Amino acid sequence: MITYYKWVGQPKPHHRKFRAYYRPAGDTKSHRDFATEEDAQRWADSERRHIIVGGHPIGVEVDRYLLARTTEVEASTIETLR
């Protein structure tokens, strides 16, 4: 499943590692640590393509909701929710 972000920051040195801060859509600030700056930069660059600009698309939340449901959902229900 794709994670969508509000922002992904530039990696910074942190105790012999490199740390990249990010904020997933709807969550609080988090970080990931990497052994090298190149690994951290590569991760940040690849995740920036999933940054949400101009609001939070409702389709993302609808898809998450529908995937989380344990019962079968009729096609008409999916269209109604969208």
N, CA, C and O atoms as CSV, one atom per row, in Angstrom:
chain,resi,resn,atom,element,x,y,z
A,1,MET,N,N,0.848,-1.180,0.000
A,1,MET,CA,C,0.000,0.000,0.000
A,1,MET,C,C,0.891,1.239,0.000
A,1,MET,O,O,1.917,1.284,0.679
A,2,ILE,N,N,0.490,2.217,-0.754
A,2,ILE,CA,C,1.258,3.454,-0.869
A,2,ILE,C,C,0.970,4.348,0.332
A,2,ILE,O,O,-0.177,4.509,0.749
A,3,THR,N,N,2.029,4.917,0.871
A,3,THR,CA,C,1.883,5.890,1.951
A,3,THR,C,C,1.927,7.283,1.335
A,3,THR,O,O,2.818,7.590,0.542
A,4,TYR,N,N,0.965,8.123,1.700
A,4,TYR,CA,C,0.944,9.500,1.229
A,4,TYR,C,C,1.466,10.407,2.335
A,4,TYR,O,O,1.229,10.160,3.517
A,5,TYR,N,N,2.186,11.471,1.937
A,5,TYR,CA,C,2.850,12.349,2.880
A,5,TYR,C,C,2.384,13.780,2.728
A,5,TYR,O,O,2.001,14.219,1.643
A,6,LYS,N,N,2.426,14.508,3.852
A,6,LYS,CA,C,2.233,15.953,3.804
A,6,LYS,C,C,3.548,16.615,3.424
A,6,LYS,O,O,3.559,17.588,2.670
A,7,TRP,N,N,4.656,16.095,3.942
A,7,TRP,CA,C,5.985,16.560,3.536
A,7,TRP,C,C,7.046,15.538,3.903
A,7,TRP,O,O,6.869,14.727,4.812
A,8,VAL,N,N,8.163,15.597,3.168
A,8,VAL,CA,C,9.342,14.763,3.428
A,8,VAL,C,C,10.526,15.714,3.428
A,8,VAL,O,O,10.802,16.370,2.423
A,9,GLY,N,N,11.232,15.790,4.561
A,9,GLY,CA,C,12.340,16.730,4.692
A,9,GLY,C,C,13.652,16.214,4.122
A,9,GLY,O,O,13.768,15.050,3.736
A,10,GLN,N,N,14.635,17.102,4.077
A,10,GLN,CA,C,15.975,16.726,3.642
A,10,GLN,C,C,16.674,15.938,4.750
A,10,GLN,O,O,16.546,16.295,5.921
A,11,PRO,N,N,17.413,14.871,4.411
A,11,PRO,CA,C,18.148,14.108,5.429
A,11,PRO,C,C,19.197,14.980,6.123
A,11,PRO,O,O,19.818,15.846,5.506
A,12,LYS,N,N,19.374,14.727,7.428
A,12,LYS,CA,C,20.339,15.480,8.232
A,12,LYS,C,C,21.195,14.501,9.031
A,12,LYS,O,O,20.723,13.427,9.402
A,13,PRO,N,N,22.460,14.866,9.300
A,13,PRO,CA,C,23.308,14.003,10.125
A,13,PRO,C,C,22.723,13.838,11.526
A,13,PRO,O,O,22.180,14.782,12.100
A,14,HIS,N,N,22.843,12.618,12.069
A,14,HIS,CA,C,22.313,12.352,13.396
A,14,HIS,C,C,23.060,11.154,13.996
A,14,HIS,O,O,22.776,10.008,13.647
A,15,HIS,N,N,24.023,11.421,14.905
A,15,HIS,CA,C,24.775,10.366,15.601
A,15,HIS,C,C,25.316,9.287,14.664
A,15,HIS,O,O,24.917,8.128,14.775
A,16,ARG,N,N,26.187,9.634,13.772
A,16,ARG,CA,C,26.825,8.708,12.834
A,16,ARG,C,C,25.854,8.076,11.838
A,16,ARG,O,O,26.210,7.126,11.140
A,17,LYS,N,N,24.668,8.582,11.773
A,17,LYS,CA,C,23.673,8.134,10.806
A,17,LYS,C,C,23.080,9.360,10.144
A,17,LYS,O,O,23.461,10.491,10.446
A,18,PHE,N,N,22.159,9.129,9.253
A,18,PHE,CA,C,21.433,10.230,8.631
A,18,PHE,C,C,19.956,9.998,8.863
A,18,PHE,O,O,19.457,8.886,8.694
A,19,ARG,N,N,19.261,11.051,9.249
A,19,ARG,CA,C,17.854,10.953,9.614
A,19,ARG,C,C,17.024,11.791,8.655
A,19,ARG,O,O,17.338,12.947,8.373
A,20,ALA,N,N,15.951,11.174,8.160
A,20,ALA,CA,C,15.002,11.874,7.291
A,20,ALA,C,C,13.679,11.980,8.030
A,20,ALA,O,O,13.090,10.972,8.422
A,21,TYR,N,N,13.217,13.210,8.217
A,21,TYR,CA,C,11.929,13.442,8.865
A,21,TYR,C,C,10.834,13.502,7.806
A,21,TYR,O,O,11.059,13.953,6.683
A,22,TYR,N,N,9.652,13.040,8.184
A,22,TYR,CA,C,8.520,13.083,7.275
A,22,TYR,C,C,7.234,13.145,8.085
A,22,TYR,O,O,7.226,12.852,9.281
A,23,ARG,N,N,6.161,13.525,7.430
A,23,ARG,CA,C,4.854,13.576,8.079
A,23,ARG,C,C,3.852,12.875,7.159
A,23,ARG,O,O,3.466,13.413,6.122
A,24,PRO,N,N,3.433,11.655,7.556
A,24,PRO,CA,C,2.403,10.974,6.754
A,24,PRO,C,C,1.086,11.738,6.824
A,24,PRO,O,O,0.829,12.462,7.786
A,25,ALA,N,N,0.269,11.574,5.817
A,25,ALA,CA,C,-1.043,12.237,5.792
A,25,ALA,C,C,-1.858,11.768,6.978
A,25,ALA,O,O,-2.091,10.571,7.148
A,26,GLY,N,N,-2.291,12.709,7.796
A,26,GLY,CA,C,-3.121,12.402,8.935
A,26,GLY,C,C,-2.381,11.944,10.175
A,26,GLY,O,O,-3.020,11.617,11.175
A,27,ASP,N,N,-1.069,11.909,10.149
A,27,ASP,CA,C,-0.285,11.459,11.299
A,27,ASP,C,C,0.658,12.537,11.793
A,27,ASP,O,O,0.758,13.616,11.209
A,28,THR,N,N,1.354,12.224,12.888
A,28,THR,CA,C,2.323,13.158,13.443
A,28,THR,C,C,3.689,12.962,12.799
A,28,THR,O,O,3.906,12.004,12.057
A,29,LYS,N,N,4.592,13.864,13.087
A,29,LYS,CA,C,5.940,13.834,12.526
A,29,LYS,C,C,6.667,12.554,12.923
A,29,LYS,O,O,6.608,12.131,14.077
A,30,SER,N,N,7.350,11.944,11.966
A,30,SER,CA,C,8.115,10.718,12.207
A,30,SER,C,C,9.476,10.855,11.547
A,30,SER,O,O,9.762,11.862,10.901
A,31,HIS,N,N,10.314,9.836,11.713
A,31,HIS,CA,C,11.622,9.850,11.066
A,31,HIS,C,C,12.081,8.435,10.755
A,31,HIS,O,O,11.588,7.458,11.319
A,32,ARG,N,N,13.046,8.355,9.835
A,32,ARG,CA,C,13.713,7.098,9.511
A,32,ARG,C,C,15.210,7.370,9.530
A,32,ARG,O,O,15.665,8.430,9.099
A,33,ASP,N,N,15.973,6.398,10.035
A,33,ASP,CA,C,17.430,6.518,10.077
A,33,ASP,C,C,18.056,5.644,8.992
A,33,ASP,O,O,17.559,4.563,8.676
A,34,PHE,N,N,19.156,6.141,8.433
A,34,PHE,CA,C,19.876,5.437,7.378
A,34,PHE,C,C,21.360,5.462,7.684
A,34,PHE,O,O,21.848,6.373,8.352
A,35,ALA,N,N,22.074,4.463,7.198
A,35,ALA,CA,C,23.510,4.359,7.445
A,35,ALA,C,C,24.299,5.404,6.656
A,35,ALA,O,O,25.303,5.922,7.145
A,36,THR,N,N,23.854,5.712,5.447
A,36,THR,CA,C,24.576,6.677,4.613
A,36,THR,C,C,23.651,7.793,4.145
A,36,THR,O,O,22.430,7.641,4.106
A,37,GLU,N,N,24.259,8.902,3.796
A,37,GLU,CA,C,23.482,10.034,3.304
A,37,GLU,C,C,22.836,9.704,1.962
A,37,GLU,O,O,21.723,10.148,1.679
A,38,GLU,N,N,23.537,8.921,1.132
A,38,GLU,CA,C,22.996,8.543,-0.169
A,38,GLU,C,C,21.719,7.719,-0.026
A,38,GLU,O,O,20.752,7.930,-0.757
A,39,ASP,N,N,21.721,6.773,0.926
A,39,ASP,CA,C,20.515,5.963,1.161
A,39,ASP,C,C,19.356,6.838,1.630
A,39,ASP,O,O,18.223,6.679,1.176
A,40,ALA,N,N,19.646,7.749,2.530
A,40,ALA,CA,C,18.608,8.633,3.057
A,40,ALA,C,C,18.052,9.523,1.950
A,40,ALA,O,O,16.839,9.706,1.851
A,41,GLN,N,N,18.927,10.073,1.125
A,41,GLN,CA,C,18.490,10.952,0.039
A,41,GLN,C,C,17.690,10.170,-1.000
A,41,GLN,O,O,16.691,10.672,-1.515
A,42,ARG,N,N,18.112,8.966,-1.308
A,42,ARG,CA,C,17.403,8.124,-2.264
A,42,ARG,C,C,15.977,7.834,-1.760
A,42,ARG,O,O,15.015,7.915,-2.524
A,43,TRP,N,N,15.854,7.500,-0.475
A,43,TRP,CA,C,14.532,7.223,0.099
A,43,TRP,C,C,13.649,8.475,0.049
A,43,TRP,O,O,12.489,8.411,-0.360
A,44,ALA,N,N,14.209,9.608,0.467
A,44,ALA,CA,C,13.433,10.858,0.493
A,44,ALA,C,C,12.968,11.230,-0.912
A,44,ALA,O,O,11.817,11.625,-1.099
A,45,ASP,N,N,13.842,11.110,-1.890
A,45,ASP,CA,C,13.478,11.445,-3.265
A,45,ASP,C,C,12.382,10.528,-3.792
A,45,ASP,O,O,11.473,10.984,-4.486
A,46,SER,N,N,12.460,9.246,-3.468
A,46,SER,CA,C,11.445,8.315,-3.963
A,46,SER,C,C,10.098,8.536,-3.287
A,46,SER,O,O,9.060,8.321,-3.913
A,47,GLU,N,N,10.086,8.958,-2.029
A,47,GLU,CA,C,8.828,9.158,-1.310
A,47,GLU,C,C,8.186,10.505,-1.609
A,47,GLU,O,O,6.987,10.672,-1.381
A,48,ARG,N,N,8.938,11.457,-2.108
A,48,ARG,CA,C,8.370,12.780,-2.402
A,48,ARG,C,C,7.332,12.732,-3.515
A,48,ARG,O,O,6.517,13.648,-3.631
A,49,ARG,N,N,7.341,11.706,-4.320
A,49,ARG,CA,C,6.343,11.625,-5.389
A,49,ARG,C,C,4.947,11.346,-4.834
A,49,ARG,O,O,3.955,11.480,-5.551
A,50,HIS,N,N,4.865,10.955,-3.550
A,50,HIS,CA,C,3.580,10.669,-2.916
A,50,HIS,C,C,3.121,11.796,-1.992
A,50,HIS,O,O,2.271,11.586,-1.127
A,51,ILE,N,N,3.681,12.984,-2.175
A,51,ILE,CA,C,3.280,14.114,-1.340
A,51,ILE,C,C,1.946,14.658,-1.844
A,51,ILE,O,O,1.753,14.858,-3.044
A,52,ILE,N,N,1.046,14.887,-0.921
A,52,ILE,CA,C,-0.267,15.429,-1.243
A,52,ILE,C,C,-0.184,16.944,-1.174
A,52,ILE,O,O,0.222,17.511,-0.159
A,53,VAL,N,N,-0.571,17.589,-2.257
A,53,VAL,CA,C,-0.590,19.050,-2.284
A,53,VAL,C,C,-2.027,19.511,-2.476
A,53,VAL,O,O,-2.800,18.875,-3.191
A,54,GLY,N,N,-2.370,20.585,-1.854
A,54,GLY,CA,C,-3.691,21.161,-2.035
A,54,GLY,C,C,-4.812,20.369,-1.380
A,54,GLY,O,O,-5.905,20.262,-1.936
A,55,GLY,N,N,-4.550,19.817,-0.208
A,55,GLY,CA,C,-5.614,19.105,0.495
A,55,GLY,C,C,-5.390,17.604,0.514
A,55,GLY,O,O,-4.396,17.098,-0.008
A,56,HIS,N,N,-6.314,16.916,1.112
A,56,HIS,CA,C,-6.229,15.468,1.258
A,56,HIS,C,C,-7.280,14.819,0.363
A,56,HIS,O,O,-8.476,14.994,0.599
A,57,PRO,N,N,-6.859,14.073,-0.660
A,57,PRO,CA,C,-7.848,13.500,-1.571
A,57,PRO,C,C,-8.733,12.474,-0.864
A,57,PRO,O,O,-8.236,11.562,-0.202
A,58,ILE,N,N,-10.021,12.629,-1.009
A,58,ILE,CA,C,-10.965,11.739,-0.340
A,58,ILE,C,C,-10.855,10.317,-0.874
A,58,ILE,O,O,-11.151,9.363,-0.156
A,59,GLY,N,N,-10.439,10.168,-2.104
A,59,GLY,CA,C,-10.300,8.835,-2.684
A,59,GLY,C,C,-9.326,7.961,-1.927
A,59,GLY,O,O,-9.524,6.749,-1.832
A,60,VAL,N,N,-8.277,8.557,-1.387
A,60,VAL,CA,C,-7.294,7.808,-0.603
A,60,VAL,C,C,-7.949,7.223,0.637
A,60,VAL,O,O,-7.756,6.048,0.951
A,61,GLU,N,N,-8.717,8.031,1.336
A,61,GLU,CA,C,-9.378,7.560,2.551
A,61,GLU,C,C,-10.476,6.555,2.245
A,61,GLU,O,O,-10.671,5.600,2.997
A,62,VAL,N,N,-11.190,6.758,1.155
A,62,VAL,CA,C,-12.228,5.799,0.779
A,62,VAL,C,C,-11.594,4.450,0.477
A,62,VAL,O,O,-12.093,3.417,0.923
A,63,ASP,N,N,-10.499,4.448,-0.275
A,63,ASP,CA,C,-9.818,3.190,-0.585
A,63,ASP,C,C,-9.319,2.503,0.684
A,63,ASP,O,O,-9.450,1.286,0.816
A,64,ARG,N,N,-8.752,3.260,1.614
A,64,ARG,CA,C,-8.300,2.674,2.884
A,64,ARG,C,C,-9.470,2.070,3.657
A,64,ARG,O,O,-9.369,0.973,4.207
A,65,TYR,N,N,-10.576,2.803,3.687
A,65,TYR,CA,C,-11.762,2.320,4.398
A,65,TYR,C,C,-12.281,1.026,3.779
A,65,TYR,O,O,-12.595,0.070,4.488
A,66,LEU,N,N,-12.368,1.005,2.465
A,66,LEU,CA,C,-12.892,-0.182,1.803
A,66,LEU,C,C,-11.967,-1.379,1.968
A,66,LEU,O,O,-12.446,-2.505,2.097
A,67,LEU,N,N,-10.672,-1.169,1.966
A,67,LEU,CA,C,-9.725,-2.261,2.190
A,67,LEU,C,C,-9.806,-2.785,3.613
A,67,LEU,O,O,-9.563,-3.967,3.858
A,68,ALA,N,N,-10.146,-1.912,4.552
A,68,ALA,CA,C,-10.198,-2.307,5.955
A,68,ALA,C,C,-11.461,-3.095,6.295
A,68,ALA,O,O,-11.493,-3.805,7.300
A,69,ARG,N,N,-12.476,-2.981,5.486
A,69,ARG,CA,C,-13.717,-3.695,5.772
A,69,ARG,C,C,-13.528,-5.187,5.574
A,69,ARG,O,O,-12.863,-5.614,4.630
A,70,THR,N,N,-14.103,-5.970,6.451
A,70,THR,CA,C,-13.931,-7.415,6.372
A,70,THR,C,C,-15.016,-8.088,5.548
A,70,THR,O,O,-14.822,-9.210,5.080
A,71,THR,N,N,-16.159,-7.427,5.359
A,71,THR,CA,C,-17.245,-8.015,4.583
A,71,THR,C,C,-17.183,-7.537,3.147
A,71,THR,O,O,-16.558,-6.523,2.837
A,72,GLU,N,N,-17.832,-8.273,2.291
A,72,GLU,CA,C,-17.899,-7.882,0.888
A,72,GLU,C,C,-18.737,-6.613,0.751
A,72,GLU,O,O,-19.759,-6.452,1.419
A,73,VAL,N,N,-18.298,-5.734,-0.107
A,73,VAL,CA,C,-19.007,-4.485,-0.349
A,73,VAL,C,C,-19.534,-4.529,-1.783
A,73,VAL,O,O,-18.789,-4.831,-2.716
A,74,GLU,N,N,-20.794,-4.233,-1.948
A,74,GLU,CA,C,-21.363,-4.223,-3.291
A,74,GLU,C,C,-20.810,-3.069,-4.104
A,74,GLU,O,O,-20.418,-2.040,-3.555
A,75,ALA,N,N,-20.781,-3.246,-5.409
A,75,ALA,CA,C,-20.238,-2.217,-6.304
A,75,ALA,C,C,-20.988,-0.896,-6.145
A,75,ALA,O,O,-20.372,0.168,-6.203
A,76,SER,N,N,-22.296,-0.944,-5.948
A,76,SER,CA,C,-23.068,0.291,-5.801
A,76,SER,C,C,-22.663,1.051,-4.538
A,76,SER,O,O,-22.685,2.281,-4.521
A,77,THR,N,N,-22.294,0.325,-3.486
A,77,THR,CA,C,-21.847,0.975,-2.254
A,77,THR,C,C,-20.534,1.706,-2.483
A,77,THR,O,O,-20.355,2.822,-1.994
A,78,ILE,N,N,-19.626,1.100,-3.210
A,78,ILE,CA,C,-18.345,1.728,-3.497
A,78,ILE,C,C,-18.574,3.025,-4.286
A,78,ILE,O,O,-17.973,4.054,-3.978
A,79,GLU,N,N,-19.438,2.972,-5.295
A,79,GLU,CA,C,-19.709,4.166,-6.094
A,79,GLU,C,C,-20.379,5.245,-5.246
A,79,GLU,O,O,-20.077,6.428,-5.407
A,80,THR,N,N,-21.270,4.861,-4.361
A,80,THR,CA,C,-21.938,5.832,-3.492
A,80,THR,C,C,-20.936,6.510,-2.576
A,80,THR,O,O,-20.997,7.725,-2.391
A,81,LEU,N,N,-20.009,5.747,-1.997
A,81,LEU,CA,C,-19.004,6.328,-1.105
A,81,LEU,C,C,-18.076,7.277,-1.847
A,81,LEU,O,O,-17.675,8.308,-1.307
A,82,ARG,N,N,-17.738,6.937,-3.065
A,82,ARG,CA,C,-16.851,7.810,-3.831
A,82,ARG,C,C,-17.572,9.060,-4.211
A,82,ARG,O,O,-16.997,9.931,-4.864
